[in-house]
mmCIF file of C-alpha atoms in Angstrom:
data_model
loop_
_atom_site.group_PDB
_atom_site.id
_atom_site.type_symbol
_atom_site.label_atom_id
_atom_site.label_comp_id
_atom_site.label_asym_id
_atom_site.label_seq_id
_atom_site.Cartn_x
_atom_site.Cartn_y
_atom_site.Cartn_z
ATOM 1 C CA UNK A 879 23.320 67.923 -21.010
ATOM 2 C CA UNK A 880 23.002 65.116 -18.556
ATOM 3 C CA UNK A 881 21.208 66.037 -15.349
ATOM 4 C CA UNK A 882 19.583 69.085 -16.885
ATOM 5 C CA UNK A 883 15.768 69.004 -17.277
ATOM 6 C CA UNK A 884 14.383 69.105 -20.797
ATOM 7 C CA UNK A 885 10.811 69.156 -22.062
ATOM 8 C CA UNK A 886 9.577 65.941 -23.598
ATOM 9 C CA UNK A 887 7.009 66.419 -26.384
ATOM 10 C CA UNK A 888 4.605 63.512 -26.873
ATOM 11 C CA UNK A 889 3.031 62.525 -30.084
ATOM 12 C CA UNK A 890 -0.700 61.975 -30.037
ATOM 13 C CA UNK A 891 -0.464 58.159 -29.701
ATOM 14 C CA UNK A 892 1.942 58.302 -26.776
ATOM 15 C CA UNK A 893 -0.143 61.069 -25.099
ATOM 16 C CA UNK A 894 -3.305 58.837 -25.471
ATOM 17 C CA UNK A 895 -1.454 55.835 -23.981
ATOM 18 C CA UNK A 896 -0.136 57.883 -21.041
ATOM 19 C CA UNK A 897 -3.699 59.216 -20.423
ATOM 20 C CA UNK A 898 -5.155 55.618 -20.562
ATOM 21 C CA UNK A 899 -2.437 54.446 -18.203
ATOM 22 C CA UNK A 900 -3.128 57.255 -15.715
ATOM 23 C CA UNK A 901 -6.803 56.356 -15.640
ATOM 24 C CA UNK A 902 -5.981 52.697 -15.115
ATOM 25 C CA UNK A 903 -3.389 53.548 -12.458
ATOM 26 C CA UNK A 904 -5.970 55.726 -10.625
ATOM 27 C CA UNK A 905 -8.565 52.855 -10.812
ATOM 28 C CA UNK A 906 -6.014 50.361 -9.439
ATOM 29 C CA UNK A 907 -4.407 52.582 -6.778
ATOM 30 C CA UNK A 908 -6.887 55.477 -6.066
ATOM 31 C CA UNK A 909 -5.199 56.519 -2.832
ATOM 32 C CA UNK A 910 -1.589 56.257 -4.019
ATOM 33 C CA UNK A 911 0.586 59.114 -2.728
ATOM 34 C CA UNK A 912 3.291 58.309 -5.268
ATOM 35 C CA UNK A 913 3.883 61.095 -7.841
ATOM 36 C CA UNK A 914 5.496 58.780 -10.324
ATOM 37 C CA UNK A 915 3.987 57.674 -13.644
ATOM 38 C CA UNK A 916 5.138 54.114 -13.300
ATOM 39 C CA UNK A 917 4.597 52.318 -10.033
ATOM 40 C CA UNK A 918 4.383 48.768 -8.763
ATOM 41 C CA UNK A 919 2.077 47.314 -6.149
ATOM 42 C CA UNK A 920 4.658 48.134 -3.468
ATOM 43 C CA UNK A 921 5.784 51.564 -4.620
ATOM 44 C CA UNK A 922 2.238 52.827 -5.219
ATOM 45 C CA UNK A 923 1.757 53.148 -1.458
ATOM 46 C CA UNK A 924 5.314 53.681 -0.299
ATOM 47 C CA UNK A 925 6.622 56.905 -1.842
ATOM 48 C CA UNK A 926 10.105 56.317 -0.205
ATOM 49 C CA UNK A 927 10.609 53.349 -2.529
ATOM 50 C CA UNK A 928 11.862 53.764 -6.051
ATOM 51 C CA UNK A 929 8.872 54.154 -8.394
ATOM 52 C CA UNK A 930 9.744 51.061 -10.383
ATOM 53 C CA UNK A 931 12.587 48.770 -9.479
ATOM 54 C CA UNK A 932 15.207 47.595 -12.010
ATOM 55 C CA UNK A 933 13.867 44.091 -11.606
ATOM 56 C CA UNK A 934 10.285 45.068 -12.467
ATOM 57 C CA UNK A 935 11.465 46.905 -15.637
ATOM 58 C CA UNK A 936 13.834 44.066 -16.592
ATOM 59 C CA UNK A 937 11.055 41.521 -16.239
ATOM 60 C CA UNK A 938 8.796 43.572 -18.516
ATOM 61 C CA UNK A 939 11.505 44.024 -21.144
ATOM 62 C CA UNK A 940 12.587 40.424 -21.026
ATOM 63 C CA UNK A 941 9.148 39.462 -22.289
ATOM 64 C CA UNK A 942 9.637 41.719 -25.318
ATOM 65 C CA UNK A 943 13.077 40.466 -26.345
ATOM 66 C CA UNK A 944 14.563 43.998 -26.532
ATOM 67 C CA UNK A 945 16.480 46.150 -24.012
ATOM 68 C CA UNK A 946 15.388 49.568 -22.860
ATOM 69 C CA UNK A 947 18.471 50.984 -24.613
ATOM 70 C CA UNK A 948 17.472 49.351 -27.897
ATOM 71 C CA UNK A 949 13.945 50.804 -27.521
ATOM 72 C CA UNK A 950 15.309 54.220 -26.846
ATOM 73 C CA UNK A 951 17.705 54.106 -29.807
ATOM 74 C CA UNK A 952 14.904 52.923 -32.078
ATOM 75 C CA UNK A 953 12.720 55.839 -30.890
ATOM 76 C CA UNK A 954 15.537 58.352 -31.599
ATOM 77 C CA UNK A 955 16.180 56.789 -34.980
ATOM 78 C CA UNK A 956 12.483 56.875 -35.887
ATOM 79 C CA UNK A 957 12.335 60.553 -34.927
ATOM 80 C CA UNK A 958 15.409 61.201 -37.025
ATOM 81 C CA UNK A 959 13.676 59.672 -40.034
ATOM 82 C CA UNK A 960 10.801 62.116 -39.570
ATOM 83 C CA UNK A 961 13.054 65.180 -39.428
ATOM 84 C CA UNK A 962 16.451 66.145 -40.865
ATOM 85 C CA UNK A 963 17.062 68.578 -38.076
ATOM 86 C CA UNK A 964 19.587 67.358 -35.484
ATOM 87 C CA UNK A 965 18.669 70.398 -33.361
ATOM 88 C CA UNK A 966 15.178 68.936 -32.981
ATOM 89 C CA UNK A 967 16.683 65.689 -31.662
ATOM 90 C CA UNK A 968 18.888 67.560 -29.206
ATOM 91 C CA UNK A 969 15.878 69.413 -27.793
ATOM 92 C CA UNK A 970 13.568 66.411 -27.833
ATOM 93 C CA UNK A 971 15.898 63.840 -26.287
ATOM 94 C CA UNK A 972 18.513 65.931 -24.611
ATOM 95 C CA UNK A 973 21.326 64.285 -26.526
ATOM 96 C CA UNK A 974 24.666 65.703 -27.548
ATOM 97 C CA UNK A 975 24.638 67.490 -30.951
ATOM 98 C CA UNK A 976 27.187 65.094 -32.405
ATOM 99 C CA UNK A 977 25.050 62.163 -31.429
ATOM 100 C CA UNK A 978 22.000 63.821 -33.016
ATOM 101 C CA UNK A 979 23.956 64.397 -36.273
ATOM 102 C CA UNK A 980 24.956 60.715 -36.351
ATOM 103 C CA UNK A 981 21.343 59.632 -35.884
ATOM 104 C CA UNK A 982 20.211 61.914 -38.708
ATOM 105 C CA UNK A 983 22.984 60.624 -41.038
ATOM 106 C CA UNK A 984 22.034 57.021 -40.208
ATOM 107 C CA UNK A 985 18.337 57.619 -40.694
ATOM 108 C CA UNK A 986 18.621 59.862 -43.775
ATOM 109 C CA UNK A 987 21.924 59.110 -45.620
ATOM 110 C CA UNK A 988 20.547 60.909 -48.707
ATOM 111 C CA UNK A 989 20.407 64.146 -46.701
ATOM 112 C CA UNK A 990 23.838 63.833 -45.092
ATOM 113 C CA UNK A 991 26.265 66.643 -45.675
ATOM 114 C CA UNK A 992 29.774 65.745 -46.936
ATOM 115 C CA UNK A 993 32.417 65.760 -44.234
ATOM 116 C CA UNK A 994 34.277 69.019 -43.615
ATOM 117 C CA UNK A 995 38.030 68.832 -44.267
#
């Protein structure tokens, strides 16, 4: 599944935050040619640069005390708590079906099926 595009569905809070960020980004860099959602002062006007450097993201995450991987895992786990359907997780996050089943079992042990022998 890696490298294949998949649709990302946003909940209403995330959608509202993205919309707010896009308005703020447009106010700050109105003439930016960059097509990326996240940009820095440098990449906003230089589309050949990466949208956001590793260092910029690292600095933002260092302030929170969590890693991007931890945040992503927490997001998948939270979604798994909301649904018992691993297929939903596969479509939403583009993860392997076995990984989706493990997330659902971790999030909802009461709904886990017994192992097949």
